Amino acid sequence: MRSSALKISKHAKDRPIDVRALRQKAALSQEQLAQALGTSWITVSRWERRIAQPSPEVDARLKRLSELVDRIAKALPHAELPAFLHTPQPLLRGYRPTELLSNDYSFQDLLAFVDAAKSGDMA
């Protein structure tokens, strides 16, 4: 039983991100998502229409963004999510959360920040 659950989880992790669903869940415009990923809104539009696919590096950022949105969805009002993602955070050494999606190390710092904020432990 447990083995099959791990296979499903791993398989789900390998599936491509539904860019449009993620963008809507994060309350981002195509332009805002493009800015967060370092691309153009036209490219985001192509991904959403499945004319093109994100590179493996961008796909990893999309998956990190999806995890981040899932973690903070209940703690932050939906309308405030875009501002949070694009605003430099003093407790993140002045980085914007979207700037910390590029690698696992900085992303783990971001998740620790979010978890601390959710628990009220922001000393």
Backbone as JSON Lines, residues from 0, in Angstrom:
{"i":0,"aa":"M","n":[0.82,-1.19,0.0],"ca":[0.0,0.0,0.0],"c":[0.86,1.25,0.0]}
{"i":1,"aa":"R","n":[1.77,1.31,0.94],"ca":[2.6,2.49,1.09],"c":[3.45,2.72,-0.15]}
{"i":2,"aa":"S","n":[3.94,1.67,-0.74],"ca":[4.76,1.79,-1.93],"c":[3.99,2.43,-3.08]}
{"i":3,"aa":"S","n":[2.75,2.03,-3.28],"ca":[1.96,2.61,-4.36],"c":[1.63,4.08,-4.08]}
{"i":4,"aa":"A","n":[1.46,4.42,-2.81],"ca":[1.2,5.83,-2.47],"c":[2.42,6.68,-2.81]}
{"i":5,"aa":"L","n":[3.61,6.14,-2.59],"ca":[4.81,6.87,-2.93],"c":[4.94,7.03,-4.44]}
{"i":6,"aa":"K","n":[4.59,6.0,-5.18],"ca":[4.64,6.09,-6.64],"c":[3.68,7.15,-7.16]}
{"i":7,"aa":"I","n":[2.49,7.21,-6.61],"ca":[1.51,8.2,-7.04],"c":[2.03,9.59,-6.73]}
{"i":8,"aa":"S","n":[2.57,9.76,-5.55],"ca":[3.1,11.06,-5.15],"c":[4.23,11.49,-6.08]}
{"i":9,"aa":"K","n":[5.15,10.57,-6.36],"ca":[6.26,10.89,-7.23],"c":[5.75,11.21,-8.63]}
{"i":10,"aa":"H","n":[4.79,10.42,-9.11],"ca":[4.22,10.65,-10.44],"c":[3.53,12.01,-10.5]}
{"i":11,"aa":"A","n":[2.8,12.37,-9.45],"ca":[2.11,13.66,-9.42],"c":[3.12,14.8,-9.45]}
{"i":12,"aa":"K","n":[4.26,14.59,-8.81],"ca":[5.29,15.62,-8.78],"c":[5.9,15.82,-10.17]}
{"i":13,"aa":"D","n":[5.9,14.78,-10.98],"ca":[6.49,14.84,-12.32],"c":[5.53,15.42,-13.36]}
{"i":14,"aa":"R","n":[4.26,15.51,-13.02],"ca":[3.29,16.07,-13.97],"c":[3.55,17.55,-14.2]}
{"i":15,"aa":"P","n":[3.3,18.02,-15.42],"ca":[3.46,19.45,-15.66],"c":[2.42,20.26,-14.88]}
{"i":16,"aa":"I","n":[2.82,21.46,-14.53],"ca":[1.93,22.37,-13.81],"c":[0.9,22.93,-14.77]}
{"i":17,"aa":"D","n":[-0.34,23.01,-14.33],"ca":[-1.38,23.72,-15.08],"c":[-1.15,25.21,-14.81]}
{"i":18,"aa":"V","n":[-0.49,25.88,-15.72],"ca":[-0.05,27.26,-15.52],"c":[-1.24,28.18,-15.27]}
{"i":19,"aa":"R","n":[-2.28,28.05,-16.05],"ca":[-3.45,28.92,-15.88],"c":[-4.08,28.74,-14.5]}
{"i":20,"aa":"A","n":[-4.25,27.49,-14.07],"ca":[-4.85,27.23,-12.76],"c":[-3.98,27.79,-11.64]}
{"i":21,"aa":"L","n":[-2.66,27.62,-11.76],"ca":[-1.76,28.15,-10.75],"c":[-1.83,29.68,-10.73]}
{"i":22,"aa":"R","n":[-1.81,30.28,-11.9],"ca":[-1.87,31.74,-11.98],"c":[-3.14,32.28,-11.34]}
{"i":23,"aa":"Q","n":[-4.26,31.63,-11.62],"ca":[-5.53,32.07,-11.03],"c":[-5.55,31.83,-9.53]}
{"i":24,"aa":"K","n":[-5.02,30.72,-9.1],"ca":[-4.97,30.42,-7.66],"c":[-4.11,31.43,-6.92]}
{"i":25,"aa":"A","n":[-3.05,31.92,-7.59],"ca":[-2.15,32.9,-6.98],"c":[-2.64,34.33,-7.21]}
{"i":26,"aa":"A","n":[-3.75,34.49,-7.89],"ca":[-4.33,35.81,-8.19],"c":[-3.35,36.71,-8.95]}
{"i":27,"aa":"L","n":[-2.65,36.1,-9.91],"ca":[-1.67,36.84,-10.69],"c":[-2.14,37.0,-12.13]}
{"i":28,"aa":"S","n":[-1.82,38.13,-12.71],"ca":[-2.05,38.3,-14.14],"c":[-0.94,37.56,-14.89]}
{"i":29,"aa":"Q","n":[-1.11,37.4,-16.19],"ca":[-0.05,36.77,-16.97],"c":[1.23,37.59,-16.85]}
{"i":30,"aa":"E","n":[1.11,38.9,-16.86],"ca":[2.28,39.76,-16.76],"c":[2.98,39.62,-15.41]}
{"i":31,"aa":"Q","n":[2.19,39.53,-14.32],"ca":[2.78,39.37,-12.99],"c":[3.49,38.03,-12.87]}
{"i":32,"aa":"L","n":[2.88,36.97,-13.39],"ca":[3.52,35.66,-13.34],"c":[4.8,35.68,-14.18]}
{"i":33,"aa":"A","n":[4.72,36.29,-15.35],"ca":[5.91,36.39,-16.21],"c":[7.04,37.11,-15.5]}
{"i":34,"aa":"Q","n":[6.72,38.2,-14.83],"ca":[7.72,38.96,-14.09],"c":[8.35,38.09,-13.0]}
{"i":35,"aa":"A","n":[7.53,37.35,-12.3],"ca":[8.02,36.49,-11.22],"c":[8.95,35.4,-11.74]}
{"i":36,"aa":"L","n":[8.73,34.98,-12.99],"ca":[9.51,33.88,-13.56],"c":[10.62,34.36,-14.49]}
{"i":37,"aa":"G","n":[10.69,35.67,-14.72],"ca":[11.72,36.21,-15.6],"c":[11.47,35.92,-17.06]}
{"i":38,"aa":"T","n":[10.22,35.99,-17.46],"ca":[9.86,35.74,-18.86],"c":[8.85,36.79,-19.3]}
{"i":39,"aa":"S","n":[8.22,36.6,-20.44],"ca":[7.24,37.56,-20.94],"c":[5.82,37.02,-20.77]}
{"i":40,"aa":"W","n":[4.86,37.92,-20.78],"ca":[3.46,37.49,-20.65],"c":[3.06,36.66,-21.87]}
{"i":41,"aa":"I","n":[3.67,36.92,-23.01],"ca":[3.36,36.15,-24.22],"c":[3.76,34.69,-24.01]}
{"i":42,"aa":"T","n":[4.9,34.47,-23.38],"ca":[5.35,33.12,-23.09],"c":[4.38,32.42,-22.14]}
{"i":43,"aa":"V","n":[3.94,33.15,-21.11],"ca":[2.96,32.58,-20.17],"c":[1.68,32.22,-20.92]}
{"i":44,"aa":"S","n":[1.25,33.09,-21.81],"ca":[0.05,32.81,-22.61],"c":[0.25,31.54,-23.45]}
{"i":45,"aa":"R","n":[1.41,31.38,-24.02],"ca":[1.7,30.17,-24.82],"c":[1.67,28.92,-23.95]}
{"i":46,"aa":"W","n":[2.19,29.01,-22.73],"ca":[2.13,27.86,-21.82],"c":[0.68,27.52,-21.5]}
{"i":47,"aa":"E","n":[-0.11,28.55,-21.23],"ca":[-1.51,28.32,-20.86],"c":[-2.3,27.7,-22.02]}
{"i":48,"aa":"R","n":[-1.96,28.07,-23.24],"ca":[-2.65,27.52,-24.42],"c":[-1.99,26.24,-24.91]}
{"i":49,"aa":"R","n":[-0.95,25.8,-24.2],"ca":[-0.21,24.56,-24.48],"c":[0.43,24.57,-25.88]}
{"i":50,"aa":"I","n":[0.8,25.77,-26.31],"ca":[1.55,25.91,-27.55],"c":[3.03,25.66,-27.28]}
{"i":51,"aa":"A","n":[3.45,25.98,-26.07],"ca":[4.84,25.79,-25.64],"c":[4.84,25.24,-24.23]}
{"i":52,"aa":"Q","n":[5.99,24.75,-23.8],"ca":[6.15,24.23,-22.45],"c":[7.29,24.97,-21.76]}
{"i":53,"aa":"P","n":[7.15,25.18,-20.45],"ca":[8.25,25.81,-19.71],"c":[9.49,24.93,-19.75]}
{"i":54,"aa":"S","n":[10.64,25.58,-19.7],"ca":[11.9,24.84,-19.6],"c":[11.9,24.09,-18.26]}
{"i":55,"aa":"P","n":[12.75,23.11,-18.11],"ca":[12.82,22.39,-16.83],"c":[13.1,23.33,-15.65]}
{"i":56,"aa":"E","n":[13.95,24.34,-15.86],"ca":[14.26,25.29,-14.78],"c":[13.02,26.1,-14.39]}
{"i":57,"aa":"V","n":[12.28,26.58,-15.36],"ca":[11.08,27.36,-15.08],"c":[9.99,26.45,-14.51]}
{"i":58,"aa":"D","n":[9.92,25.23,-14.99],"ca":[8.95,24.28,-14.44],"c":[9.2,24.06,-12.95]}
{"i":59,"aa":"A","n":[10.47,23.97,-12.57],"ca":[10.8,23.82,-11.14],"c":[10.33,25.04,-10.36]}
{"i":60,"aa":"R","n":[10.51,26.25,-10.93],"ca":[10.02,27.46,-10.24],"c":[8.51,27.46,-10.13]}
{"i":61,"aa":"L","n":[7.83,27.0,-11.16],"ca":[6.37,26.92,-11.12],"c":[5.91,25.97,-10.02]}
{"i":62,"aa":"K","n":[6.6,24.84,-9.88],"ca":[6.24,23.88,-8.84],"c":[6.49,24.46,-7.45]}
{"i":63,"aa":"R","n":[7.58,25.21,-7.31],"ca":[7.85,25.86,-6.02],"c":[6.78,26.92,-5.73]}
{"i":64,"aa":"L","n":[6.41,27.69,-6.75],"ca":[5.36,28.69,-6.57],"c":[4.05,28.02,-6.16]}
{"i":65,"aa":"S","n":[3.73,26.91,-6.78],"ca":[2.52,26.18,-6.44],"c":[2.54,25.74,-4.97]}
{"i":66,"aa":"E","n":[3.67,25.22,-4.52],"ca":[3.79,24.8,-3.12],"c":[3.66,26.0,-2.18]}
{"i":67,"aa":"L","n":[4.28,27.1,-2.54],"ca":[4.19,28.32,-1.73],"c":[2.75,28.8,-1.62]}
{"i":68,"aa":"V","n":[2.06,28.86,-2.73],"ca":[0.66,29.31,-2.73],"c":[-0.19,28.38,-1.88]}
{"i":69,"aa":"D","n":[0.04,27.08,-1.99],"ca":[-0.71,26.13,-1.16],"c":[-0.46,26.37,0.32]}
{"i":70,"aa":"R","n":[0.78,26.68,0.68],"ca":[1.12,26.88,2.09],"c":[0.54,28.16,2.68]}
{"i":71,"aa":"I","n":[0.44,29.21,1.88],"ca":[-0.01,30.47,2.45],"c":[-1.46,30.8,2.12]}
{"i":72,"aa":"A","n":[-2.13,29.95,1.36],"ca":[-3.49,30.24,0.93],"c":[-4.45,30.51,2.09]}
{"i":73,"aa":"K","n":[-4.3,29.78,3.17],"ca":[-5.22,29.95,4.28],"c":[-4.8,31.08,5.22]}
{"i":74,"aa":"A","n":[-3.54,31.47,5.14],"ca":[-3.02,32.48,6.07],"c":[-3.08,33.9,5.52]}
{"i":75,"aa":"L","n":[-3.24,34.04,4.22],"ca":[-3.19,35.35,3.59],"c":[-4.41,35.52,2.69]}
{"i":76,"aa":"P","n":[-5.13,36.63,2.81],"ca":[-6.28,36.84,1.92],"c":[-5.85,36.77,0.45]}
{"i":77,"aa":"H","n":[-6.66,36.14,-0.36],"ca":[-6.37,35.9,-1.77],"c":[-5.94,37.18,-2.5]}
{"i":78,"aa":"A","n":[-6.61,38.27,-2.23],"ca":[-6.32,39.53,-2.93],"c":[-4.95,40.1,-2.55]}
{"i":79,"aa":"E","n":[-4.4,39.69,-1.41],"ca":[-3.1,40.22,-0.96],"c":[-1.92,39.38,-1.44]}
{"i":80,"aa":"L","n":[-2.18,38.25,-2.03],"ca":[-1.1,37.36,-2.45],"c":[-0.17,37.99,-3.48]}
{"i":81,"aa":"P","n":[-0.67,38.64,-4.54],"ca":[0.26,39.24,-5.5],"c":[1.2,40.27,-4.86]}
{"i":82,"aa":"A","n":[0.68,41.11,-3.99],"ca":[1.52,42.11,-3.33],"c":[2.59,41.43,-2.48]}
{"i":83,"aa":"F","n":[2.21,40.39,-1.75],"ca":[3.19,39.66,-0.93],"c":[4.3,39.08,-1.8]}
{"i":84,"aa":"L","n":[3.94,38.46,-2.9],"ca":[4.92,37.8,-3.76],"c":[5.92,38.77,-4.37]}
{"i":85,"aa":"H","n":[5.49,40.02,-4.61],"ca":[6.34,40.98,-5.32],"c":[6.93,42.07,-4.43]}
{"i":86,"aa":"T","n":[6.71,41.99,-3.13],"ca":[7.2,43.03,-2.21],"c":[8.46,42.54,-1.49]}
{"i":87,"aa":"P","n":[9.52,43.36,-1.5],"ca":[10.72,42.98,-0.73],"c":[10.36,42.8,0.75]}
{"i":88,"aa":"Q","n":[10.84,41.73,1.34],"ca":[10.53,41.4,2.73],"c":[11.79,41.58,3.57]}
{"i":89,"aa":"P","n":[11.76,42.49,4.54],"ca":[12.94,42.72,5.39],"c":[13.45,41.44,6.05]}
{"i":90,"aa":"L","n":[12.56,40.56,6.46],"ca":[12.99,39.33,7.13],"c":[13.51,38.26,6.15]}
{"i":91,"aa":"L","n":[13.44,38.59,4.87],"ca":[14.04,37.73,3.84],"c":[15.24,38.43,3.23]}
{"i":92,"aa":"R","n":[15.93,39.22,4.05],"ca":[17.1,39.99,3.62],"c":[16.79,40.93,2.47]}
{"i":93,"aa":"G","n":[15.55,41.41,2.42],"ca":[15.14,42.37,1.4],"c":[14.73,41.76,0.07]}
{"i":94,"aa":"Y","n":[14.72,40.44,-0.01],"ca":[14.32,39.78,-1.25],"c":[12.8,39.73,-1.37]}
{"i":95,"aa":"R","n":[12.34,39.71,-2.6],"ca":[10.92,39.44,-2.88],"c":[10.75,37.92,-2.84]}
{"i":96,"aa":"P","n":[9.62,37.43,-2.36],"ca":[9.42,35.97,-2.35],"c":[9.61,35.33,-3.72]}
{"i":97,"aa":"T","n":[9.21,36.01,-4.79],"ca":[9.37,35.43,-6.13],"c":[10.84,35.26,-6.5]}
{"i":98,"aa":"E","n":[11.72,36.05,-5.89],"ca":[13.15,35.94,-6.17],"c":[13.76,34.7,-5.51]}
{"i":99,"aa":"L","n":[13.04,34.1,-4.6],"ca":[13.56,32.95,-3.87],"c":[13.02,31.62,-4.41]}
{"i":100,"aa":"L","n":[12.43,31.66,-5.59],"ca":[11.9,30.45,-6.21],"c":[12.92,29.76,-7.11]}
{"i":101,"aa":"S","n":[14.09,30.37,-7.28],"ca":[15.03,29.89,-8.27],"c":[15.8,28.63,-7.87]}
{"i":102,"aa":"N","n":[15.97,28.39,-6.57],"ca":[16.66,27.15,-6.18],"c":[16.1,26.63,-4.86]}
{"i":103,"aa":"D","n":[16.38,25.37,-4.59],"ca":[15.82,24.73,-3.4],"c":[16.31,25.35,-2.1]}
{"i":104,"aa":"Y","n":[17.56,25.77,-2.07],"ca":[18.11,26.35,-0.84],"c":[17.37,27.62,-0.44]}
{"i":105,"aa":"S","n":[17.24,28.57,-1.36],"ca":[16.54,29.82,-1.03],"c":[15.05,29.57,-0.83]}
{"i":106,"aa":"F","n":[14.51,28.59,-1.55],"ca":[13.1,28.27,-1.39],"c":[12.81,27.73,0.01]}
{"i":107,"aa":"Q","n":[13.73,26.94,0.56],"ca":[13.54,26.43,1.92],"c":[13.55,27.57,2.93]}
{"i":108,"aa":"D","n":[14.38,28.59,2.7],"ca":[14.36,29.79,3.54],"c":[13.0,30.47,3.47]}
{"i":109,"aa":"L","n":[12.47,30.56,2.27],"ca":[11.16,31.19,2.06],"c":[10.07,30.42,2.79]}
{"i":110,"aa":"L","n":[10.09,29.1,2.68],"ca":[9.07,28.29,3.37],"c":[9.2,28.42,4.88]}
{"i":111,"aa":"A","n":[10.41,28.49,5.39],"ca":[10.62,28.68,6.83],"c":[10.05,30.02,7.26]}
{"i":112,"aa":"F","n":[10.25,31.06,6.45],"ca":[9.68,32.38,6.72],"c":[8.16,32.32,6.77]}
{"i":113,"aa":"V","n":[7.56,31.67,5.78],"ca":[6.1,31.55,5.72],"c":[5.57,30.78,6.93]}
{"i":114,"aa":"D","n":[6.22,29.67,7.26],"ca":[5.78,28.87,8.42],"c":[5.89,29.67,9.73]}
{"i":115,"aa":"A","n":[6.97,30.44,9.86],"ca":[7.14,31.26,11.06],"c":[6.07,32.35,11.12]}
{"i":116,"aa":"A","n":[5.76,32.94,9.98],"ca":[4.74,33.98,9.94],"c":[3.36,33.39,10.28]}
{"i":117,"aa":"K","n":[3.08,32.21,9.78],"ca":[1.79,31.56,10.06],"c":[1.66,31.21,11.53]}
{"i":118,"aa":"S","n":[2.77,30.87,12.19],"ca":[2.71,30.49,13.59],"c":[2.84,31.7,14.51]}
{"i":119,"aa":"G","n":[3.1,32.88,13.92],"ca":[3.23,34.1,14.71],"c":[4.6,34.25,15.36]}
{"i":120,"aa":"D","n":[5.56,33.47,14.91],"ca":[6.9,33.48,15.49],"c":[7.86,34.28,14.6]}
{"i":121,"aa":"M","n":[7.66,35.58,14.54],"ca":[8.46,36.43,13.67],"c":[9.4,37.33,14.47]}
{"i":122,"aa":"A","n":[10.16,36.76,15.37],"ca":[11.09,37.54,16.21],"c":[12.3,37.97,15.43]}
